[in-house]
Amino acid sequence: MSDVGASRLANLRTRLSVPRWAWGVVLALLVVAWRWSEVTDLVASGPGRTIALQALLTGLLIGGVYGLVAMGLSLIFGVLEIINFAHGAFLTLAMYLTWVLSDNAGIDPYLTLLITPILMFLVGAAVQRVVINPAMGQPLENQLLLTFALAILIENGLLLAFSGNPRSVRLDYANTSIGPVDFPLRIGGAIIELPRIVAFVGGLVVAGALFAFLNRSRIGTAIRATGLNRTGASLVGVNVDRIQVLTFGLGTAVAAAAGVLVLPFLTLDPTTGGQFNILSFVIVVLGGLGNVGGALVGGILIGLTQEIGGLLFPGQSKLLPVFIIFIATLFLKPEGLFGGDAQ
Amino acid sequence: MRTLLHDARRQLAVLGVMAVVLATVPFWLDGSARTVAIRILISAGVGVGWNVMGGFAGQFSFGHAAYFGIGAYSSAWLLVNHQISPWIGMVVGAVLAAAFGALTGWLSFRYRLRGAYFALATFAFAEMLRLVVQGQGWLSGTQGLQVPVLAESSWWMMQFSTSSPNYYLVGLGLLVVLLTITILLFHSRRGMFIVAVREDQEGAEASGVDATAHKVLAVAVSGAMTAVMGTFFVQVFFFIDPQLAFGPAESVAILLPAVVGGTGTIWGPVVGAAILIPLGEWTAKVVRDPPAFLDVVAGRSGLDLMFFAIVLIIILLFLPKGVYGSLAQRWRR
């Protein structure tokens, strides 16, 4: 450090500075080169192209839902600055609620979109008030473990109540035709089921509603203000405690809406939400911690990564390419693709 | 400096007395109770390892299963495929885990990952290892590795009959070694620099301490310690698979004793393990075979973990510095 000569030399040397995104491009090219035979298989032959198209469409559609789940998580992180490991468990709870409503009370699963998110909003708000709020000033590991313990509590409560047997909701109108369009939809050999389309479109609608609420309403403005600067917000008269309760409830309700939307094409057991949880963390970091809009785009990117990565690395877990993207993002662009407010 | 050395001697003396007392345990405790005691030793050992990085160095790790799994898989693979003694496998695993920790730690610190980002990065590294190992045929993929059972017990192969007290004694010996390393390290100059970097990184750097080097050192030591316990785990339970070794549940199981006992304290992880393991055991037993007045809970899977989670929440909310940490603080006042 004290060596003046060395620092002068450093000034003289023209340092080769590579922008960080360039490393991302290099990484992508390396993967393509490494998996060249798989890539050519998918592009060159007719059946290969059909498989690729199917993966693209499936990834895009499920990605919209991933994005919605991650938006809730990102909102909670942006305002409360806690990593919520119970987010996936809340999602599972919402799915069971919907299953009970449709299986026992005979309500159409999609109609529960008007019931489940509201109930889950109340659950989330109550949990924040009773369990999370007292720990707001505590170190990161305590908050993280607290949400983790909540996840164990919810998952095992569901196991106790409903057993581990897989459940599912079947729509009797999944194979139908609306006007001239027949479902499941066929595009160039790829098959798309109606519930997946509904989930994607529904996800976008809920995301739009959340955007409008955050940007237009008074409470939404207060939430954004609290996320930007807690002290400043309380100085101008925002009740920060109440905003935190509201935000946690809102984030949970968004996850609940996503849960309702995916239930018709997933089988449900007490651990179903766990996989969404891990993906949501990846998506939230990719989109920028606390950046709600980035989470939606990140979700679609991760949905595509998962499906296409599954084709490029056959025999490996679909999550592997997702984690490669995750680590690359953490190191090359920790603020996320679209910038976040953390760090 | 003299008083600090004195303090180290006192802690080592406490450790010595504790070790002698605990060494008698297998001679008056047997059967399933002794298995619980061995599990306490493993939990305490990995907690002590985690504590070096997560407590003393202040770098919260949510992916210590990576080191545990490296230790477990190194020795298990060497033993299953080349009949190499687990003691050698233990050293190999510790070195590999230290190297992995140093590499990932250095990368993370170089790119200034802090707080939530750092925790998520450690989590991601452990998950990557799990997914990679799952896809490797030479490591038996998702099936996992099974330690061959020998005809007779052997110290060199770290394998004893179930009725022998030796598993317990080996575990206790390893725990004492890990605690001794921790005590000596954090009464030495290097260890104090590590704590100084945690307390005030800019201040420590201004005094000429290389912050990154000391943080990397803490990660490497912590990883090696956790890996040692991974090897011991395989020898006790004869089996390892990717979920058991690298799964998120293992990462949590490793950090729990330290957080519940008290992070950044020498004895915290031991106290935490001595509370958590019997508690989990006891709740599982009550659900399996309840007393008459609790008949309704019989065979209700899920109830034991719910109870466990509630106790955890209560401890986190009311004793945020951990059981031992909070008590020690009250004492000093």
XYZ file of C-alpha atoms in Angstrom:
676
model
C 0.000 0.000 0.000
C 2.831 2.359 0.884
C 4.692 1.591 -2.324
C 4.389 4.740 -4.402
C 6.209 3.276 -7.366
C 3.692 0.485 -7.731
C 0.714 2.811 -7.805
C 2.395 4.999 -10.419
C 2.934 1.901 -12.527
C -0.745 1.047 -12.185
C -1.599 4.457 -13.569
C 0.706 4.009 -16.512
C -0.571 0.584 -17.429
C -3.707 0.822 -19.504
C -5.945 -1.491 -17.571
C -8.166 -3.729 -19.655
C -11.572 -3.089 -18.196
C -14.292 -5.497 -19.259
C -17.837 -4.327 -18.551
C -19.624 -6.779 -16.305
C -22.425 -7.566 -18.772
C -19.783 -8.781 -21.215
C -18.999 -11.616 -18.807
C -22.666 -12.565 -18.998
C -22.443 -12.763 -22.791
C -19.251 -14.830 -22.520
C -21.004 -17.180 -20.101
C -23.975 -17.584 -22.453
C -21.691 -18.292 -25.429
C -19.717 -20.822 -23.384
C -22.920 -22.672 -22.509
C -24.013 -22.722 -26.157
C -20.574 -23.977 -27.265
C -20.523 -26.613 -24.525
C -24.020 -27.834 -25.423
C -23.584 -27.391 -29.179
C -24.985 -30.822 -30.152
C -28.131 -30.227 -28.078
C -28.530 -26.756 -29.615
C -28.211 -28.037 -33.188
C -30.639 -30.892 -32.430
C -33.226 -28.381 -31.280
C -32.790 -25.954 -34.165
C -32.111 -28.187 -37.167
C -34.750 -30.920 -37.080
C -38.518 -30.542 -37.258
C -39.312 -32.500 -34.081
C -36.503 -30.626 -32.321
C -38.090 -27.314 -33.229
C -41.457 -28.488 -31.907
C -39.861 -29.470 -28.606
C -38.082 -26.115 -28.429
C -41.331 -24.257 -29.156
C -43.150 -26.240 -26.484
C -40.419 -25.381 -23.955
C -40.521 -21.690 -24.924
C -44.306 -21.481 -24.520
C -44.403 -23.503 -21.296
C -41.575 -21.433 -19.834
C -43.179 -18.139 -20.812
C -46.577 -19.085 -19.365
C -45.297 -20.463 -16.052
C -42.829 -17.579 -15.846
C -45.696 -15.114 -15.603
C -46.896 -16.899 -12.458
C -43.361 -17.112 -11.033
C -43.142 -13.379 -11.583
C -46.367 -12.793 -9.651
C -45.148 -14.861 -6.659
C -41.814 -13.047 -6.717
C -43.550 -9.639 -6.866
C -45.086 -10.345 -3.468
C -41.723 -11.370 -2.057
C -39.998 -8.359 -3.569
C -42.626 -6.001 -2.158
C -42.095 -7.439 1.329
C -38.332 -7.190 1.007
C -38.481 -3.657 -0.366
C -40.508 -2.338 2.563
C -39.628 -4.573 5.529
C -36.121 -5.574 4.427
C -36.583 -9.162 5.530
C -35.975 -12.309 3.522
C -39.309 -14.063 3.896
C -38.765 -17.806 3.840
C -42.429 -18.406 4.648
C -43.627 -16.956 1.329
C -43.871 -20.374 -0.320
C -45.658 -21.824 2.712
C -48.269 -19.044 2.524
C -48.709 -19.952 -1.137
C -49.342 -23.591 -0.173
C -51.810 -22.513 2.500
C -53.699 -20.469 -0.095
C -53.790 -23.448 -2.451
C -55.286 -25.671 0.269
C -57.849 -22.983 1.044
C -58.887 -22.952 -2.592
C -58.924 -26.741 -2.720
C -61.251 -26.879 0.308
C -63.520 -24.200 -1.144
C -63.826 -25.910 -4.516
C -63.846 -29.516 -3.325
C -66.199 -29.130 -0.343
C -68.240 -26.043 -1.123
C -68.267 -26.656 -4.867
C -67.064 -23.173 -5.774
C -65.292 -22.856 -9.137
C -61.519 -22.656 -8.426
C -61.153 -19.425 -10.387
C -64.009 -17.799 -8.460
C -62.014 -18.274 -5.235
C -59.751 -15.514 -6.579
C -62.306 -13.253 -4.884
C -62.053 -15.105 -1.530
C -58.631 -16.733 -0.998
C -56.407 -13.639 -1.473
C -58.568 -11.634 0.954
C -58.365 -14.345 3.617
C -54.626 -14.687 3.051
C -54.227 -10.904 3.313
C -55.701 -11.152 6.814
C -53.463 -14.121 7.687
C -50.347 -12.332 6.444
C -51.216 -9.099 8.248
C -51.872 -10.970 11.496
C -48.602 -12.924 11.241
C -46.657 -9.732 10.635
C -48.307 -8.014 13.575
C -47.788 -10.878 16.038
C -44.538 -12.561 14.985
C -42.517 -10.471 12.538
C -43.028 -6.977 13.939
C -41.420 -7.649 17.350
C -38.296 -8.844 15.511
C -38.002 -5.860 13.151
C -34.840 -4.439 14.736
C -33.118 -7.782 15.198
C -30.196 -9.146 13.188
C -30.761 -10.724 9.783
C -30.326 -14.321 10.939
C -33.045 -14.057 13.580
C -35.580 -12.665 11.113
C -34.625 -15.256 8.537
C -34.998 -18.098 11.034
C -38.256 -16.684 12.274
C -39.794 -16.839 8.809
C -38.233 -20.269 8.346
C -39.876 -21.492 11.563
C -43.176 -20.056 10.299
C -42.749 -22.078 7.113
C -42.177 -25.278 9.127
C -45.208 -24.459 11.241
C -47.498 -23.905 8.238
C -46.220 -26.886 6.230
C -46.595 -29.294 9.126
C -49.936 -27.825 10.132
C -51.132 -28.609 6.602
C -49.614 -32.082 6.826
C -51.516 -32.625 10.064
C -54.806 -31.343 8.656
C -54.751 -32.779 5.139
C -52.103 -35.577 5.287
C -49.377 -35.816 2.665
C -51.621 -37.310 -0.028
C -51.459 -35.317 -3.253
C -54.634 -33.364 -4.067
C -55.741 -31.748 -7.253
C -58.532 -29.662 -8.671
C -59.899 -30.666 -12.034
C -61.684 -28.264 -14.311
C -64.454 -29.921 -16.314
C -64.153 -27.226 -18.955
C -60.380 -27.577 -19.558
C -60.964 -29.217 -22.950
C -63.498 -26.951 -24.536
C -63.786 -24.617 -27.456
C -64.400 -20.909 -27.241
C -65.790 -19.766 -30.603
C -63.457 -21.094 -33.300
C -60.577 -21.822 -30.882
C -60.220 -25.345 -29.496
C -58.537 -26.053 -26.176
C -55.964 -27.402 -25.521
C -54.502 -24.981 -28.017
C -52.149 -26.310 -30.724
C -49.494 -24.009 -32.150
C -47.027 -25.550 -34.607
C -47.171 -28.927 -32.891
C -46.872 -27.493 -29.369
C -49.809 -28.083 -27.034
C -50.963 -25.474 -24.532
C -53.603 -26.271 -21.931
C -56.275 -23.734 -21.072
C -55.393 -23.448 -17.317
C -51.836 -22.421 -18.170
C -53.092 -19.632 -20.407
C -55.544 -18.500 -17.751
C -52.715 -18.528 -15.162
C -50.473 -16.393 -17.365
C -53.145 -13.854 -18.298
C -54.515 -13.806 -14.752
C -50.997 -13.281 -13.418
C -50.518 -10.279 -15.683
C -53.879 -8.815 -14.644
C -53.104 -9.162 -10.917
C -49.634 -7.721 -11.494
C -51.206 -4.772 -13.326
C -53.654 -4.225 -10.498
C -50.798 -4.276 -7.963
C -48.878 -1.745 -10.059
C -51.866 0.542 -10.296
C -52.455 0.262 -6.562
C -48.834 1.035 -5.680
C -48.575 3.931 -8.115
C -52.008 5.535 -7.963
C -53.515 5.076 -4.512
C -52.630 6.973 -1.336
C -51.764 3.795 0.555
C -49.630 2.591 -2.364
C -47.710 5.857 -2.291
C -47.214 5.473 1.464
C -45.904 1.923 0.910
C -43.424 3.129 -1.684
C -42.365 5.995 0.564
C -41.741 3.603 3.465
C -39.660 1.396 1.185
C -37.539 4.364 0.094
C -36.953 5.924 3.494
C -38.617 4.738 6.658
C -37.672 7.719 8.813
C -38.627 10.197 6.120
C -41.991 8.525 5.633
C -42.793 8.607 9.341
C -41.760 12.279 9.477
C -44.330 13.220 6.845
C -47.047 11.407 8.761
C -47.024 7.840 7.428
C -47.847 5.266 10.104
C -44.884 3.002 9.306
C -45.998 0.185 11.610
C -49.373 -0.032 9.911
C -47.791 0.155 6.445
C -45.563 -2.780 7.329
C -48.561 -4.851 8.393
C -50.398 -3.873 5.197
C -47.395 -4.646 2.995
C -46.885 -8.103 4.447
C -50.583 -8.825 3.999
C -50.511 -7.502 0.452
C -47.429 -9.546 -0.480
C -49.087 -12.649 0.950
C -52.327 -11.927 -0.911
C -50.397 -11.646 -4.193
C -48.802 -15.048 -3.554
C -52.257 -16.400 -2.731
C -53.623 -15.174 -6.053
C -50.760 -16.930 -7.805
C -51.544 -20.087 -5.855
C -55.183 -20.047 -7.002
C -54.074 -19.550 -10.600
C -51.634 -22.499 -10.679
C -53.741 -24.964 -8.686
C -55.712 -26.320 -11.707
C -52.536 -27.672 -13.357
C -50.442 -28.685 -10.336
C -50.820 -31.465 -7.811
C -50.944 -30.126 -4.297
C -49.147 -31.391 -1.211
C -47.790 -29.526 1.839
C -44.402 -28.928 0.181
C -45.693 -27.599 -3.171
C -44.959 -23.979 -2.286
C -41.343 -24.720 -1.344
C -40.177 -24.904 -4.954
C -41.805 -21.537 -5.677
C -39.958 -20.121 -2.686
C -36.475 -20.942 -3.969
C -37.315 -19.757 -7.482
C -38.746 -16.535 -6.068
C -35.453 -15.689 -4.361
C -33.612 -16.156 -7.617
C -36.165 -14.029 -9.456
C -36.160 -11.266 -6.866
C -32.373 -10.963 -7.019
C -32.467 -11.105 -10.833
C -35.049 -8.342 -11.019
C -33.400 -6.301 -8.267
C -34.238 -6.747 -4.558
C -37.248 -4.581 -3.820
C -37.947 -3.837 -7.497
C -41.511 -5.079 -7.987
C -41.618 -4.558 -11.753
C -38.250 -6.232 -12.220
C -39.630 -9.301 -10.445
C -42.264 -9.830 -13.155
C -39.703 -9.706 -15.976
C -37.300 -11.824 -13.899
C -40.042 -14.402 -13.438
C -40.555 -14.812 -17.162
C -36.773 -15.028 -17.721
C -36.462 -17.742 -15.061
C -39.452 -19.653 -16.456
C -37.748 -19.692 -19.856
C -34.345 -20.578 -18.333
C -35.839 -23.519 -16.512
C -37.555 -25.018 -19.558
C -34.820 -24.344 -22.121
C -32.091 -25.267 -19.641
C -33.884 -28.566 -19.110
C -33.446 -29.252 -22.837
C -29.783 -28.197 -22.919
C -28.822 -30.250 -19.853
C -30.848 -33.453 -20.189
C -30.664 -35.721 -17.146
C -29.797 -32.824 -14.833
C -32.180 -31.005 -12.563
C -34.082 -28.141 -14.214
C -33.004 -25.984 -11.286
C -29.301 -26.231 -12.168
C -29.314 -23.622 -14.979
C -31.476 -21.423 -12.756
C -28.821 -21.448 -10.047
C -26.065 -20.777 -12.561
C -27.987 -17.663 -13.619
C -28.515 -16.785 -9.952
C -24.833 -16.919 -9.018
C -23.829 -15.086 -12.188
C -26.319 -12.325 -11.292
C -25.145 -12.099 -7.685
C -21.564 -11.589 -8.782
C -21.898 -9.670 -12.025
C -24.933 -7.502 -11.339
C -25.937 -7.780 -7.667
C -28.276 -4.810 -7.997
C -30.300 -6.924 -10.436
C -31.020 -6.430 -14.110
C -33.247 -3.455 -13.493
C -31.713 -2.055 -10.319
C -32.955 -2.479 -6.790
C -32.865 -0.285 -3.743
C -30.858 -2.607 -1.501
C -27.136 -2.908 -0.768
C -2.621 -9.371 26.526
C -1.843 -11.259 29.723
C -5.459 -11.144 30.911
C -6.660 -12.456 27.568
C -4.296 -15.420 27.710
C -5.474 -16.021 31.215
C -9.044 -16.070 29.933
C -8.114 -18.629 27.279
C -6.570 -20.843 29.949
C -9.725 -20.619 32.023
C -11.918 -21.577 29.068
C -9.622 -24.482 28.213
C -9.831 -25.630 31.820
C -13.643 -25.513 31.680
C -13.466 -27.497 28.442
C -11.163 -30.072 30.041
C -13.449 -30.631 33.025
C -16.477 -30.788 30.744
C -14.759 -33.347 28.498
C -13.875 -35.616 31.434
C -17.413 -35.468 32.834
C -19.023 -36.040 29.429
C -16.663 -38.947 28.681
C -18.421 -40.967 31.399
C -21.802 -40.612 29.683
C -21.690 -43.786 27.512
C -20.949 -45.876 30.594
C -24.232 -45.071 32.303
C -26.358 -44.279 29.235
C -27.101 -46.775 26.487
C -29.562 -47.719 23.791
C -31.487 -44.957 22.072
C -30.466 -42.366 24.685
C -26.850 -42.799 23.637
C -27.781 -42.254 19.986
C -29.400 -38.993 21.050
C -26.180 -38.059 22.855
C -24.182 -38.732 19.668
C -26.579 -36.576 17.681
C -26.082 -33.782 20.219
C -22.318 -34.048 19.683
C -22.709 -33.834 15.889
C -25.099 -30.898 16.145
C -22.802 -29.101 18.594
C -19.800 -29.750 16.359
C -21.348 -28.325 13.187
C -22.728 -25.425 15.255
C -19.226 -24.646 16.550
C -17.996 -24.740 12.953
C -20.765 -22.419 11.714
C -20.167 -20.075 14.632
C -16.603 -19.273 13.493
C -17.980 -17.771 10.269
C -21.534 -16.783 11.178
C -20.855 -15.675 14.760
C -17.279 -14.518 15.298
C -16.652 -13.299 11.743
C -20.214 -11.968 11.362
C -20.683 -13.489 7.882
C -24.106 -15.085 8.030
C -24.036 -18.385 6.145
C -27.215 -20.012 4.952
C -25.377 -22.705 3.042
C -23.121 -24.550 5.452
C -24.546 -27.812 4.137
C -22.031 -27.297 1.312
C -19.112 -27.925 3.712
C -20.920 -30.642 5.635
C -21.685 -32.421 2.361
C -18.137 -32.061 1.030
C -16.817 -33.664 4.214
C -19.390 -36.437 4.150
C -19.005 -37.235 0.451
C -15.173 -37.062 0.404
C -14.697 -39.674 3.090
C -17.645 -41.817 1.998
C -16.464 -41.930 -1.616
C -12.871 -42.743 -0.659
C -14.091 -45.460 1.708
C -16.647 -47.041 -0.620
C -14.537 -47.008 -3.777
C -10.959 -47.256 -2.502
C -11.297 -48.657 1.038
C -9.399 -45.638 2.376
C -9.724 -44.960 6.097
C -12.304 -42.312 7.060
C -9.616 -40.571 9.124
C -7.762 -39.808 5.896
C -11.078 -39.040 4.215
C -11.808 -36.626 7.051
C -8.595 -34.702 6.387
C -9.240 -34.716 2.628
C -12.797 -33.478 3.182
C -11.649 -30.732 5.535
C -9.045 -29.526 3.036
C -11.534 -29.598 0.145
C -14.168 -27.779 2.210
C -11.634 -25.142 3.276
C -10.624 -24.674 -0.350
C -14.253 -24.424 -1.506
C -15.001 -21.977 1.314
C -11.934 -19.872 0.555
C -12.788 -19.716 -3.151
C -16.492 -18.883 -2.794
C -15.781 -16.589 0.167
C -13.092 -14.705 -1.697
C -15.381 -14.283 -4.711
C -18.238 -13.037 -2.514
C -16.073 -10.544 -0.610
C -14.352 -9.375 -3.752
C -17.723 -8.527 -5.254
C -18.807 -6.922 -1.962
C -21.768 -9.147 -1.234
C -23.176 -8.240 2.166
C -26.104 -9.083 4.408
C -29.020 -10.592 2.548
C -27.035 -10.931 -0.693
C -24.237 -12.825 1.025
C -26.694 -15.163 2.773
C -28.457 -15.887 -0.532
C -25.106 -16.518 -2.270
C -24.074 -19.131 0.328
C -27.509 -20.715 -0.056
C -27.093 -20.805 -3.834
C -23.652 -22.446 -3.640
C -24.984 -25.236 -1.418
C -27.981 -25.796 -3.709
C -25.684 -25.886 -6.757
C -23.572 -28.577 -5.121
C -26.711 -30.564 -4.304
C -27.986 -30.364 -7.882
C -24.580 -31.193 -9.376
C -24.025 -34.195 -7.087
C -27.534 -35.445 -7.867
C -26.572 -35.675 -11.530
C -23.215 -37.445 -11.021
C -23.223 -41.176 -11.730
C -19.825 -41.778 -10.070
C -21.268 -40.402 -6.808
C -24.388 -42.614 -7.216
C -26.568 -39.564 -8.040
C -29.740 -39.243 -6.010
C -29.299 -42.731 -4.522
C -26.433 -41.741 -2.276
C -23.517 -43.715 -0.868
C -23.749 -46.553 1.604
C -20.821 -47.348 3.899
C -20.028 -51.097 3.800
C -20.481 -52.791 7.177
C -17.325 -54.531 8.420
C -17.270 -57.913 10.156
C -15.521 -56.516 13.209
C -15.079 -53.065 14.701
C -11.940 -51.132 13.901
C -10.523 -47.806 15.102
C -8.676 -47.332 11.827
C -11.916 -47.699 9.826
C -13.876 -45.709 12.444
C -16.489 -48.421 12.703
C -17.725 -49.985 15.930
C -20.517 -52.220 17.111
C -23.680 -50.363 18.105
C -23.247 -51.324 21.757
C -19.714 -49.916 21.943
C -19.176 -46.496 23.586
C -16.551 -45.639 20.966
C -18.757 -43.683 18.532
C -19.682 -41.384 21.357
C -16.069 -41.020 22.476
C -14.862 -40.253 18.916
C -17.597 -37.632 18.559
C -16.739 -36.097 21.915
C -13.042 -36.057 20.989
C -13.793 -34.256 17.712
C -16.026 -31.722 19.470
C -13.300 -31.021 22.065
C -10.743 -30.508 19.269
C -13.072 -28.080 17.435
C -13.766 -26.139 20.639
C -10.046 -25.990 21.468
C -9.305 -24.610 17.997
C -12.056 -22.001 18.447
C -10.803 -20.927 21.894
C -7.177 -20.674 20.763
C -8.037 -18.954 17.488
C -10.138 -16.233 19.081
C -7.584 -15.512 21.756
C -4.868 -15.135 19.153
C -3.962 -12.056 17.153
C -5.570 -13.448 13.962
C -8.825 -14.233 15.728
C -8.998 -10.768 17.236
C -8.480 -9.258 13.803
C -11.398 -11.382 12.554
C -13.650 -10.011 15.307
C -12.329 -6.482 14.704
C -13.333 -6.728 11.025
C -16.831 -7.828 12.079
C -17.199 -4.925 14.510
C -15.879 -2.200 12.217
C -14.464 -3.173 8.849
C -13.356 0.322 7.812
C -11.757 0.935 11.209
C -9.883 -2.362 11.106
C -8.681 -1.686 7.576
C -7.510 1.779 8.603
C -5.405 0.073 11.302
C -3.764 -2.067 8.647
C -5.821 -5.261 8.921
C -6.450 -7.010 5.622
C -10.234 -7.435 5.996
C -10.785 -9.764 3.039
C -7.950 -12.112 4.031
C -9.266 -12.457 7.580
C -12.830 -13.051 6.452
C -11.632 -15.701 3.971
C -9.599 -17.321 6.761
C -12.693 -17.507 8.962
C -14.739 -19.077 6.148
C -12.030 -21.677 5.428
C -11.617 -22.675 9.094
C -15.377 -22.809 9.550
C -15.807 -24.934 6.421
C -13.089 -27.390 7.463
C -14.634 -27.806 10.946
C -18.079 -28.483 9.517
C -16.632 -30.977 7.014
C -15.022 -32.977 9.845
C -18.428 -33.461 11.421
C -19.822 -34.462 7.998
C -17.354 -37.378 7.886
C -18.278 -38.418 11.423
C -21.978 -38.271 10.496
C -21.463 -40.762 7.638
C -19.532 -43.133 9.892
C -22.274 -43.088 12.520
C -25.272 -43.411 10.209
C -23.607 -45.465 7.392
C -25.377 -43.477 4.690
C -25.351 -40.171 2.844
C -27.371 -38.782 -0.065
C -27.437 -35.354 -1.752
C -30.555 -34.158 0.080
C -29.190 -35.206 3.472
C -25.748 -33.758 2.787
C -26.380 -30.571 0.789
C -30.096 -29.847 1.324
C -31.389 -26.550 2.771
C -32.677 -28.467 5.807
C -29.090 -29.399 6.661
C -27.975 -25.761 6.324
C -30.641 -24.782 8.837
C -29.793 -27.701 11.135
C -26.193 -26.457 11.182
C -26.943 -22.839 12.043
C -29.766 -23.556 14.521
C -27.642 -24.668 17.517
C -25.461 -21.579 17.204
C -28.378 -19.152 16.839
C -30.461 -20.773 19.579
C -27.475 -21.047 21.925
C -25.946 -17.677 21.109
C -23.839 -16.633 18.099
C -20.299 -15.426 18.641
C -19.927 -17.172 21.999
C -17.694 -20.191 22.626
C -20.316 -22.281 24.450
C -23.457 -21.084 22.639
C -23.582 -23.835 19.967
C -23.047 -26.566 22.585
C -25.878 -25.229 24.736
C -28.078 -24.841 21.644
C -27.467 -28.436 20.545
C -28.113 -29.738 24.073
C -31.519 -28.001 23.988
C -32.612 -28.605 20.386
C -31.784 -32.274 19.824
C -33.460 -33.647 23.003
C -36.421 -31.338 22.387
C -36.867 -32.639 18.836
C -36.355 -36.234 20.012
C -38.847 -35.805 22.846
C -41.594 -34.282 20.684
C -41.141 -37.021 18.089
C -41.403 -39.626 20.845
C -44.529 -38.073 22.380
C -46.251 -38.121 19.005
C -45.154 -41.703 18.317
C -46.104 -43.054 21.712
C -48.076 -40.514 23.778
C -48.963 -40.709 27.476
C -52.612 -41.573 28.243
C -53.939 -38.009 28.582
C -52.494 -37.048 25.168
C -53.984 -39.978 23.251
C -55.383 -37.773 20.494
C -51.919 -36.879 19.158
C -50.878 -40.504 18.548
C -49.356 -40.994 15.097
C -50.152 -37.440 14.005
C -47.188 -36.706 11.758
C -46.435 -33.018 11.578
C -47.399 -32.210 15.148
C -43.870 -32.717 16.496
C -42.330 -30.314 13.975
C -45.097 -27.770 14.614
C -44.279 -27.800 18.307
C -40.576 -27.510 17.471
C -41.258 -24.487 15.256
C -43.305 -22.786 17.969
C -40.524 -23.252 20.549
C -38.055 -21.866 18.026
C -40.218 -18.799 17.404
C -40.551 -18.187 21.146
C -36.782 -18.468 21.703
C -36.056 -16.132 18.772
C -38.560 -13.536 19.977
C -37.800 -13.579 23.694
C -34.095 -14.505 23.774
C -32.790 -12.830 20.595
C -29.160 -13.299 21.635
C -29.698 -17.012 22.161
C -30.171 -18.926 25.395
C -26.522 -18.894 26.482
C -25.857 -15.452 24.969
C -28.746 -13.832 26.841
C -27.868 -15.536 30.145
C -24.179 -14.636 29.874
C -25.132 -11.024 29.214
C -27.339 -10.910 32.296
C -24.574 -12.443 34.419
C -22.030 -9.843 33.478
C -24.307 -6.975 34.464
